Every structure is written in C-alpha cells, then in structure tokens.
GROMACS .gro file of N, CA and C in nm:
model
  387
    1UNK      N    1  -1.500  -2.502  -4.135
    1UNK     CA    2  -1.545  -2.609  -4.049
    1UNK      C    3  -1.693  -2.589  -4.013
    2UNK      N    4  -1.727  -2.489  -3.971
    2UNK     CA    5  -1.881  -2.460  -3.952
    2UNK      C    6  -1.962  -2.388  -4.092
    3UNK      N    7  -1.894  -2.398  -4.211
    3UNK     CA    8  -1.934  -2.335  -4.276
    3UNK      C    9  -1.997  -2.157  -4.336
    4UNK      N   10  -2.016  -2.141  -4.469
    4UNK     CA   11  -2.037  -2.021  -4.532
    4UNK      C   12  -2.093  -1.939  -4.422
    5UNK      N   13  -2.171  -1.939  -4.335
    5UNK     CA   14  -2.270  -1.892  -4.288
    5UNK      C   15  -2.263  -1.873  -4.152
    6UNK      N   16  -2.162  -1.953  -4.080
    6UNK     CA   17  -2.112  -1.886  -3.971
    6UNK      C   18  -1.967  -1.803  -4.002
    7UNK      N   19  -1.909  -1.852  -4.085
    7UNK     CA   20  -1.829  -1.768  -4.126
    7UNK      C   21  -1.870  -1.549  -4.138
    8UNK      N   22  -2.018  -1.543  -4.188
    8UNK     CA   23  -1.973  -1.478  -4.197
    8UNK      C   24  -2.052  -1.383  -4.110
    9UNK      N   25  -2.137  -1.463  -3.988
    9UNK     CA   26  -2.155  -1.447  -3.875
    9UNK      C   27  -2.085  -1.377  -3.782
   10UNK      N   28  -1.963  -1.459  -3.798
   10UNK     CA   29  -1.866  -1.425  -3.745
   10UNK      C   30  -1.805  -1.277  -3.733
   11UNK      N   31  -1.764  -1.278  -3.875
   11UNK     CA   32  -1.715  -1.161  -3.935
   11UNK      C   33  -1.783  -1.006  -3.879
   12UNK      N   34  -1.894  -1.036  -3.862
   12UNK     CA   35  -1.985  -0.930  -3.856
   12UNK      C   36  -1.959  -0.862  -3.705
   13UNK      N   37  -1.930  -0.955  -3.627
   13UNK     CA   38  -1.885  -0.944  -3.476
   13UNK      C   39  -1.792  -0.827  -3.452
   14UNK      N   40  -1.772  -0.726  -3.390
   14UNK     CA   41  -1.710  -0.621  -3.399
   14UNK      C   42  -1.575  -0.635  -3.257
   15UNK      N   43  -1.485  -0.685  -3.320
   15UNK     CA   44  -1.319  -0.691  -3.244
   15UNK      C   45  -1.241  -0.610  -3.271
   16UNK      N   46  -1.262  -0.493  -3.256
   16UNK     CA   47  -1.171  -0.369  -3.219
   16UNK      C   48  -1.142  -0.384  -3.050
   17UNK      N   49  -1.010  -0.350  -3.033
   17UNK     CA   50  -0.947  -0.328  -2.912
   17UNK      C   51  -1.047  -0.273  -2.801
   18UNK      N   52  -1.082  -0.133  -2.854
   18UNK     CA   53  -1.186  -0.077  -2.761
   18UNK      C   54  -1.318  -0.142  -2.724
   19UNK      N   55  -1.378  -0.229  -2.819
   19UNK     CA   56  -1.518  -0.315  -2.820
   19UNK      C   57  -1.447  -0.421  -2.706
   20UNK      N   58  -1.359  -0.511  -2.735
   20UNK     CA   59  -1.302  -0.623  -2.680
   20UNK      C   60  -1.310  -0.532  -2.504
   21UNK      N   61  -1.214  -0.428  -2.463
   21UNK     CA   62  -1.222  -0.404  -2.363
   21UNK      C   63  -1.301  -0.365  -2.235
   22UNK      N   64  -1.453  -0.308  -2.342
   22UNK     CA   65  -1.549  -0.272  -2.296
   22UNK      C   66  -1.649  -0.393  -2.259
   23UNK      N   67  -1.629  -0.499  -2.334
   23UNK     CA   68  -1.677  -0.606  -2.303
   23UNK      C   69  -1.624  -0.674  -2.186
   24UNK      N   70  -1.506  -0.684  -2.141
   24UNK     CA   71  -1.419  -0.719  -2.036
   24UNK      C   72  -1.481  -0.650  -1.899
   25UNK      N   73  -1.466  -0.534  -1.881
   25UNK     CA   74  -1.475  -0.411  -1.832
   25UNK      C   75  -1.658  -0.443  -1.782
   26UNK      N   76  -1.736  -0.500  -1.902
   26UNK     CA   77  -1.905  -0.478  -1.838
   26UNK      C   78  -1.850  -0.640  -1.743
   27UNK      N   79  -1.865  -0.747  -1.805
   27UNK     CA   80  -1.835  -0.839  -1.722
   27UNK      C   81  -1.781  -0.865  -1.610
   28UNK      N   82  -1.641  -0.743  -1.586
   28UNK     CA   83  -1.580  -0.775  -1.453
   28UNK      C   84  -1.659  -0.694  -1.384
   29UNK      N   85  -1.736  -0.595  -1.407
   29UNK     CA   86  -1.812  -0.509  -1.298
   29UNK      C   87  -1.975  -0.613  -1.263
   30UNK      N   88  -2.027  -0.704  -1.414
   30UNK     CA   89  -2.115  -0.775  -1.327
   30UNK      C   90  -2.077  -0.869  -1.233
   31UNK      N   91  -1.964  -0.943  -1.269
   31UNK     CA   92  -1.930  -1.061  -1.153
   31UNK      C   93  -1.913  -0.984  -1.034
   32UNK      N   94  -1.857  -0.843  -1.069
   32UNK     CA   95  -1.841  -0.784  -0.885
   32UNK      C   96  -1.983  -0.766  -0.863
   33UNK      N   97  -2.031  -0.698  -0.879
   33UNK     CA   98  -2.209  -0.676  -0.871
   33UNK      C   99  -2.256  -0.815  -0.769
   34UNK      N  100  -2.208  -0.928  -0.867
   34UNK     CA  101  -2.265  -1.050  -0.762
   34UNK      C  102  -2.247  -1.124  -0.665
   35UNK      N  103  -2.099  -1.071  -0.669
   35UNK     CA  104  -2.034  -1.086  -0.555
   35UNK      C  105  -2.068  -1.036  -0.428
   36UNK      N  106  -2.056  -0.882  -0.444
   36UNK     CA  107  -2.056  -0.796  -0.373
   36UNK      C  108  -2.212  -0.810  -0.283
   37UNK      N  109  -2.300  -0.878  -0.377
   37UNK     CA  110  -2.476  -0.851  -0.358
   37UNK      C  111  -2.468  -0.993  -0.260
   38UNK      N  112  -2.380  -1.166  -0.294
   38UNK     CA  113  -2.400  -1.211  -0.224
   38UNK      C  114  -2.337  -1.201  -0.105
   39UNK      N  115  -2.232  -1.075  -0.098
   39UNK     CA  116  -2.172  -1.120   0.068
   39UNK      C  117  -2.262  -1.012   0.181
   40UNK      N  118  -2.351  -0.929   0.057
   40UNK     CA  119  -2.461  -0.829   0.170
   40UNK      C  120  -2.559  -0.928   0.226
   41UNK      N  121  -2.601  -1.023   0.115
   41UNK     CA  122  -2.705  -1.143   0.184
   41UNK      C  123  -2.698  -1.234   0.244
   42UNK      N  124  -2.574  -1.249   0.278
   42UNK     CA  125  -2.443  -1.306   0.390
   42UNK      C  126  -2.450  -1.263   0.515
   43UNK      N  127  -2.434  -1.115   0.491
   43UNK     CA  128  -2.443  -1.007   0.601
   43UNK      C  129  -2.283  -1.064   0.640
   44UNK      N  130  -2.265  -1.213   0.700
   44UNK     CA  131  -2.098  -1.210   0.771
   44UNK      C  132  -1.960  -1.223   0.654
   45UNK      N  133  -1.912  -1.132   0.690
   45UNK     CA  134  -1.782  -1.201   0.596
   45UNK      C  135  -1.637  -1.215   0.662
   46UNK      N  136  -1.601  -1.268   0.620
   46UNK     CA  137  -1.447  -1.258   0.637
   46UNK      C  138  -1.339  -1.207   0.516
   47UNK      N  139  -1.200  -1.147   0.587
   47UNK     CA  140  -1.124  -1.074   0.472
   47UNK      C  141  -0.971  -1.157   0.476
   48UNK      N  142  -0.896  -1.162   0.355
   48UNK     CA  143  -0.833  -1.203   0.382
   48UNK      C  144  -0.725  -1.071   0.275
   49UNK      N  145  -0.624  -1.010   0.381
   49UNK     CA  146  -0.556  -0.900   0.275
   49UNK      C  147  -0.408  -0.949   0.276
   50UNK      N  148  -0.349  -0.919   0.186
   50UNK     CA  149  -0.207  -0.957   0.116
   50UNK      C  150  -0.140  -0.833   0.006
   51UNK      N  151  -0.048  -0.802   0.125
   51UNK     CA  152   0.053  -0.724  -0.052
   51UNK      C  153   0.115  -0.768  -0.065
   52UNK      N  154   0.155  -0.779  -0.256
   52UNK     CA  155   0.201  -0.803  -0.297
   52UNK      C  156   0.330  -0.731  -0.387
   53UNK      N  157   0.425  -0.782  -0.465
   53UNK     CA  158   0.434  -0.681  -0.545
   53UNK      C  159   0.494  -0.733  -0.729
   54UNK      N  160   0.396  -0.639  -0.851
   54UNK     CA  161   0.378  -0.713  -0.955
   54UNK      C  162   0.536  -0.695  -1.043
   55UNK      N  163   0.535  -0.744  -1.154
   55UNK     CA  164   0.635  -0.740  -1.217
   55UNK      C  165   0.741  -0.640  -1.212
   56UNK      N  166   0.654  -0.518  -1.246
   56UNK     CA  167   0.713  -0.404  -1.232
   56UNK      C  168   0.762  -0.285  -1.092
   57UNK      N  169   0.756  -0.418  -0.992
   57UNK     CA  170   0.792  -0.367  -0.897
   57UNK      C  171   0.703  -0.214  -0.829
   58UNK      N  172   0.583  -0.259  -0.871
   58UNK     CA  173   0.458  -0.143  -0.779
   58UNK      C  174   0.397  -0.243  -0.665
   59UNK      N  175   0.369  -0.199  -0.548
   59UNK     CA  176   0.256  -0.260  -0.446
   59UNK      C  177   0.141  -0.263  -0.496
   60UNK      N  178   0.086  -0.369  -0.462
   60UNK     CA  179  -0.051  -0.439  -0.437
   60UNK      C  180  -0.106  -0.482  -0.378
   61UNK      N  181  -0.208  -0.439  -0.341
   61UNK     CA  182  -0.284  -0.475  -0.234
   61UNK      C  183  -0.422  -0.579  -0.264
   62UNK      N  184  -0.436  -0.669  -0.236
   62UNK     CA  185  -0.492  -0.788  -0.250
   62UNK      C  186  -0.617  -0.865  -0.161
   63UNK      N  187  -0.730  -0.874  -0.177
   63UNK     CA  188  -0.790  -0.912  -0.090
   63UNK      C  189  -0.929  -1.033  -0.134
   64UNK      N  190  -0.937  -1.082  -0.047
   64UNK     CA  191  -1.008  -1.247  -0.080
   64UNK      C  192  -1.156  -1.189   0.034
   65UNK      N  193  -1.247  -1.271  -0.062
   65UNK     CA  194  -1.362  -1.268   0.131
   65UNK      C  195  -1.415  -1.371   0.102
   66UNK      N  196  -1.405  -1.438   0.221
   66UNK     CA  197  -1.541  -1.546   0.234
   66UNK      C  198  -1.664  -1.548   0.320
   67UNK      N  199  -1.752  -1.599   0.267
   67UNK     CA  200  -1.901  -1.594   0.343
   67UNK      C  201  -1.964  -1.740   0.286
   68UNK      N  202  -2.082  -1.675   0.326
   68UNK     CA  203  -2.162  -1.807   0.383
   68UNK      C  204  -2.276  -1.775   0.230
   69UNK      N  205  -2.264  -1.859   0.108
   69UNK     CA  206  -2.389  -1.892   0.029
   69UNK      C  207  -2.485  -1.985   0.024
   70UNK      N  208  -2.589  -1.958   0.093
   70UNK     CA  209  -2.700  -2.048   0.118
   70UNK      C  210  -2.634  -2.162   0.187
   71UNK      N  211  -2.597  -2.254   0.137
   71UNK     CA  212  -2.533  -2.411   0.248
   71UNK      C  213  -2.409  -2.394   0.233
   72UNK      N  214  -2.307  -2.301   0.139
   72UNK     CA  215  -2.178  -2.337   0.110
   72UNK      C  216  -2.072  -2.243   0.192
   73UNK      N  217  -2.002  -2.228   0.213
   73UNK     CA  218  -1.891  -2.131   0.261
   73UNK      C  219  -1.815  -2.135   0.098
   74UNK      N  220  -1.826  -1.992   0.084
   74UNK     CA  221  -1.738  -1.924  -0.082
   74UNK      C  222  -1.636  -1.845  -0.030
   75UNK      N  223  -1.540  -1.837  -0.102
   75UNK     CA  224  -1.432  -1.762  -0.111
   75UNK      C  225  -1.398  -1.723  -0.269
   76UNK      N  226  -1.427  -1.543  -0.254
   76UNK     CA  227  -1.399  -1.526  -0.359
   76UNK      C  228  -1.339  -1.387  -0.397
   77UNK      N  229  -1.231  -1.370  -0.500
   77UNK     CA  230  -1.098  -1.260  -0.535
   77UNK      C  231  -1.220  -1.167  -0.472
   78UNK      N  232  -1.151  -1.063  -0.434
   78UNK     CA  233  -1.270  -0.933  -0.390
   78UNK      C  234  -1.192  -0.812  -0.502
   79UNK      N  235  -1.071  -0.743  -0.473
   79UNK     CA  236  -0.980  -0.636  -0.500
   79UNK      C  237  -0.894  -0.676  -0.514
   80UNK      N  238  -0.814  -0.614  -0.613
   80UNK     CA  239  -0.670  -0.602  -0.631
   80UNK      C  240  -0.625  -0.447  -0.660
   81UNK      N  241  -0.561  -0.362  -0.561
   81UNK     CA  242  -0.583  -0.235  -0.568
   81UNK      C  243  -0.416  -0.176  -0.611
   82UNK      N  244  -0.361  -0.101  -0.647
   82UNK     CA  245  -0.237  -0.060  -0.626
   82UNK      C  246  -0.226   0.040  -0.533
   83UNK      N  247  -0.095  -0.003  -0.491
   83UNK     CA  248  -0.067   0.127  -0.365
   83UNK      C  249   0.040   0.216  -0.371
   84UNK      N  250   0.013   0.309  -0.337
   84UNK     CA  251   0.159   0.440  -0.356
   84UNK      C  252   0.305   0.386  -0.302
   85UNK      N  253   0.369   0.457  -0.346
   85UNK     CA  254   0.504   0.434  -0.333
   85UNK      C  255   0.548   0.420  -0.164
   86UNK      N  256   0.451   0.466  -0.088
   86UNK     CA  257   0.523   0.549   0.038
   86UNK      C  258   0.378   0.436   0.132
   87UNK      N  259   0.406   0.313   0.117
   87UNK     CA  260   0.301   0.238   0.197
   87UNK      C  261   0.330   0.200   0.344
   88UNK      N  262   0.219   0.199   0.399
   88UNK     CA  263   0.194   0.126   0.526
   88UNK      C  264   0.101   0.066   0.580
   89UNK      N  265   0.096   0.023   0.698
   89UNK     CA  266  -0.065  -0.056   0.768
   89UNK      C  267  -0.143   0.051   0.739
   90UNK      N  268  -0.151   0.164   0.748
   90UNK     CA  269  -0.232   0.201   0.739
   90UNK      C  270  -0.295   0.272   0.626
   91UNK      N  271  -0.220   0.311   0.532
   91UNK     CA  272  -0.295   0.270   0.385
   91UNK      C  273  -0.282   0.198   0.325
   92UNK      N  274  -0.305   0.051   0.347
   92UNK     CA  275  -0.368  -0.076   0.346
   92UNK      C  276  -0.529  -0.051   0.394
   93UNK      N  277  -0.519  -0.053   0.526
   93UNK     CA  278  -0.650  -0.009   0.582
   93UNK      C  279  -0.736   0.059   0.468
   94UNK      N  280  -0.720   0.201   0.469
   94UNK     CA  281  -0.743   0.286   0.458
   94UNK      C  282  -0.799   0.280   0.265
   95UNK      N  283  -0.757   0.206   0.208
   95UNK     CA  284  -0.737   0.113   0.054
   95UNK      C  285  -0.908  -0.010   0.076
   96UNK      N  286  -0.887  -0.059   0.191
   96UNK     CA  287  -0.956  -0.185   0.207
   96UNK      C  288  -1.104  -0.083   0.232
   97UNK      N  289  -1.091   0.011   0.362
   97UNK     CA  290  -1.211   0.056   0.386
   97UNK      C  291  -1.290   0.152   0.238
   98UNK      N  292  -1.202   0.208   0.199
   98UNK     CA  293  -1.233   0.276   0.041
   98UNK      C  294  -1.305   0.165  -0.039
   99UNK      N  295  -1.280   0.061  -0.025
   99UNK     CA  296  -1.314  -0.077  -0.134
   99UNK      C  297  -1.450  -0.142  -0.058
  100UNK      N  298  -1.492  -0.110   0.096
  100UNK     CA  299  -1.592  -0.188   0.126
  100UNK      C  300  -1.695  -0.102   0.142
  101UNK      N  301  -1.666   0.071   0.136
  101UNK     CA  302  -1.762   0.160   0.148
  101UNK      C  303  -1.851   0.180  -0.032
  102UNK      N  304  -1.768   0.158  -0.072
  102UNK     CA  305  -1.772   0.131  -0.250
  102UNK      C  306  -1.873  -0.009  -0.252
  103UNK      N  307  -1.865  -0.061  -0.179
  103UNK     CA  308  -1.943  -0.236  -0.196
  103UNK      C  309  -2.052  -0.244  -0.133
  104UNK      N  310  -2.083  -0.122  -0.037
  104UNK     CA  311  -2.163  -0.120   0.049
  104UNK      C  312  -2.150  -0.233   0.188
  105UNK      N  313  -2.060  -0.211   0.217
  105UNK     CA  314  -2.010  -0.353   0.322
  105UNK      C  315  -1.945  -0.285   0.482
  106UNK      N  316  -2.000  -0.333   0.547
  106UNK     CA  317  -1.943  -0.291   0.656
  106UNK      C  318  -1.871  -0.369   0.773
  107UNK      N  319  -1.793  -0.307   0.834
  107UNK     CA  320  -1.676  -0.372   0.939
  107UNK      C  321  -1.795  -0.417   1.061
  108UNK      N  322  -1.890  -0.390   1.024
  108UNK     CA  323  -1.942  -0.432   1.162
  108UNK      C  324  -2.011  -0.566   1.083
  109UNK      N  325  -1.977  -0.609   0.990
  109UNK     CA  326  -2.000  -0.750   0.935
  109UNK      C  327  -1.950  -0.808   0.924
  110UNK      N  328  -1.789  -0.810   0.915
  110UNK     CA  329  -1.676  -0.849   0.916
  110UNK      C  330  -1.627  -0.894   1.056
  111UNK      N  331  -1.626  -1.039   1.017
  111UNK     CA  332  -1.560  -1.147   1.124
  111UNK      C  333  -1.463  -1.161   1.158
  112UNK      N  334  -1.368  -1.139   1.064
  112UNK     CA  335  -1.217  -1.156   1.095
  112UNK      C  336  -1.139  -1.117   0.967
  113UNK      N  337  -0.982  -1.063   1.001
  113UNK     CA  338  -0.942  -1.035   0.924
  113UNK      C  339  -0.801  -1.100   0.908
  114UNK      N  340  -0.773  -1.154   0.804
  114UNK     CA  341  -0.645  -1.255   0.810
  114UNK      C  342  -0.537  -1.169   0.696
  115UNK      N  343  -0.422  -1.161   0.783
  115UNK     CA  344  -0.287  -1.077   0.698
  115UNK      C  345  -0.208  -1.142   0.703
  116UNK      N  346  -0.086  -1.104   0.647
  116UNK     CA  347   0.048  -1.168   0.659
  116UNK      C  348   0.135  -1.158   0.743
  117UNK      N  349   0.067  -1.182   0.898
  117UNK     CA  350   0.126  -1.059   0.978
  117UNK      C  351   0.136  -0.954   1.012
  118UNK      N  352   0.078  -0.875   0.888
  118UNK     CA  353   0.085  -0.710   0.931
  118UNK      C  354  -0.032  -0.699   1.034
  119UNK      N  355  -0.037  -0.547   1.125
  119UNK     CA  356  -0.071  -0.485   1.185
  119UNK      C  357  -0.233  -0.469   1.173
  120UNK      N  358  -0.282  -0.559   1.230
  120UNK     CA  359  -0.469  -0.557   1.179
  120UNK      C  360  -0.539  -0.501   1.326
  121UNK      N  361  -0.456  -0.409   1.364
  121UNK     CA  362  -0.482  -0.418   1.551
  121UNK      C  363  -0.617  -0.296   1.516
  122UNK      N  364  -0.578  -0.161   1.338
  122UNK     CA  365  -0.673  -0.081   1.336
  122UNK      C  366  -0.803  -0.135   1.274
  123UNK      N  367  -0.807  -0.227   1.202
  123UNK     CA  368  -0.936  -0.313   1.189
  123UNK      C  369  -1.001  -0.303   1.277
  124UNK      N  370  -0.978  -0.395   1.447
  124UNK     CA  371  -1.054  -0.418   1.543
  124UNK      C  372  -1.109  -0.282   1.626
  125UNK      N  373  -0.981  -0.174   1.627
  125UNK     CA  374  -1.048  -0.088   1.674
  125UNK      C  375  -1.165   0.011   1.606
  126UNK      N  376  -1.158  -0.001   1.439
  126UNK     CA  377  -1.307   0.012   1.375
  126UNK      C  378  -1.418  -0.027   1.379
  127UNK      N  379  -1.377  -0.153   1.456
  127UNK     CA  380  -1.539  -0.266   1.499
  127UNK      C  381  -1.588  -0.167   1.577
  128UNK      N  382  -1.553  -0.120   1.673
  128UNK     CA  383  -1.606  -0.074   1.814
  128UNK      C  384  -1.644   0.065   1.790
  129UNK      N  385  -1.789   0.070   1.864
  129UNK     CA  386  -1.875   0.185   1.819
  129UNK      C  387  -1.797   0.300   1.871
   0.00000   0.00000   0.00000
C-alpha cells in the first residue's frame, strides 16, 4: 500500500520485545516528568486515592491529582502502586507520601484529599508543622 520503500523502512525498525518495552518505559517516565513538573508550577494540588484490587487478586493503590494549568483545572492518573498483603490506612499513606517525595511534591501543597472513605485523618495531621 505505501510501497517498495516504506516497506522496507519499515523493516529496518527494530521490534524486539525488549526495544518495544524500553520504548514504553522512556515514554511513561516522560509523560510523568510532565506531569509531575506541571503540578510543581501549580504549586496547589489535590489527591484523589482509591484501592483497588486487580485480576489477580493483589491491592492497589491508585491515585488521581488535579491542579490548576494556566486557565484549566487538569486531572490527571498520578500512581498506580501495589500494596503488600497485610494493608492499611496507613500504608496507603505511607505508599502516597513515598510517591510525592519521589515527585518532589509536598503536603503542604496539597488541598485536599478525597478517599473512599478511608481514614485521611493522617494526611491532615502531616499538614501541620
């Protein structure tokens, strides 16, 4: 359809498993990169955490943030972390703060935190100096 010559363009393209994954792998770390860079230039965010649990019956821990881009309010996937067998509020927490010290993000930027109910009472007492 595109002819001799993209054909063999094509070909030349290197799709081994390991190439394919590493390509995956640079991409999902730049979209975090830009993520992560616009909710510092945000400075406010909000969190939104959720476990879950996947096919195979492991916990997951799940989290959304929204902020403020230039005129828009964004919301966007942040983490999806797995959690040990033996979970609670507080390694949830403890999962989330690991993930925002990693992002360079801090609770004293963080507006609010929305769960499923669970226990967000140690969030607030992290706000406070």
């Amino acid at each position: 359809m595109l002819g001799p010559d993209a054909v063999k363009d094509i070909a030349e393209v290197p799709l081994s498993d390991n190439t394919i994954a590493s390509r995956i792998d640079n991409m999902s770390t730049d979209i975090e990169s830009h993520v992560l860079e616009n909710i510092r230039i945000s400075r406010k965010f909000a969190l939104q955490v959720d476990e879950s649990t996947d096919i195979s019956g492991h916990s997951q821990l799940l989290a959304n943030a929204r902020f403020v881009d230039e005129n828009a309010i964004r919301e966007n996937f942040l983490f999806c972390k797995t959690l040990p067998e033996k979970n609670n509020w507080r390694r949830n927490f403890s999962v989330t703060l690991q993930y925002l010290n990693h992002g360079e993000l801090t609770w004293e930027n963080c507006t609010s935190v929305c769960t499923d109910g669970a226990n967000a009472e140690l969030c607030e007492q992290n706000k406070k100096p």
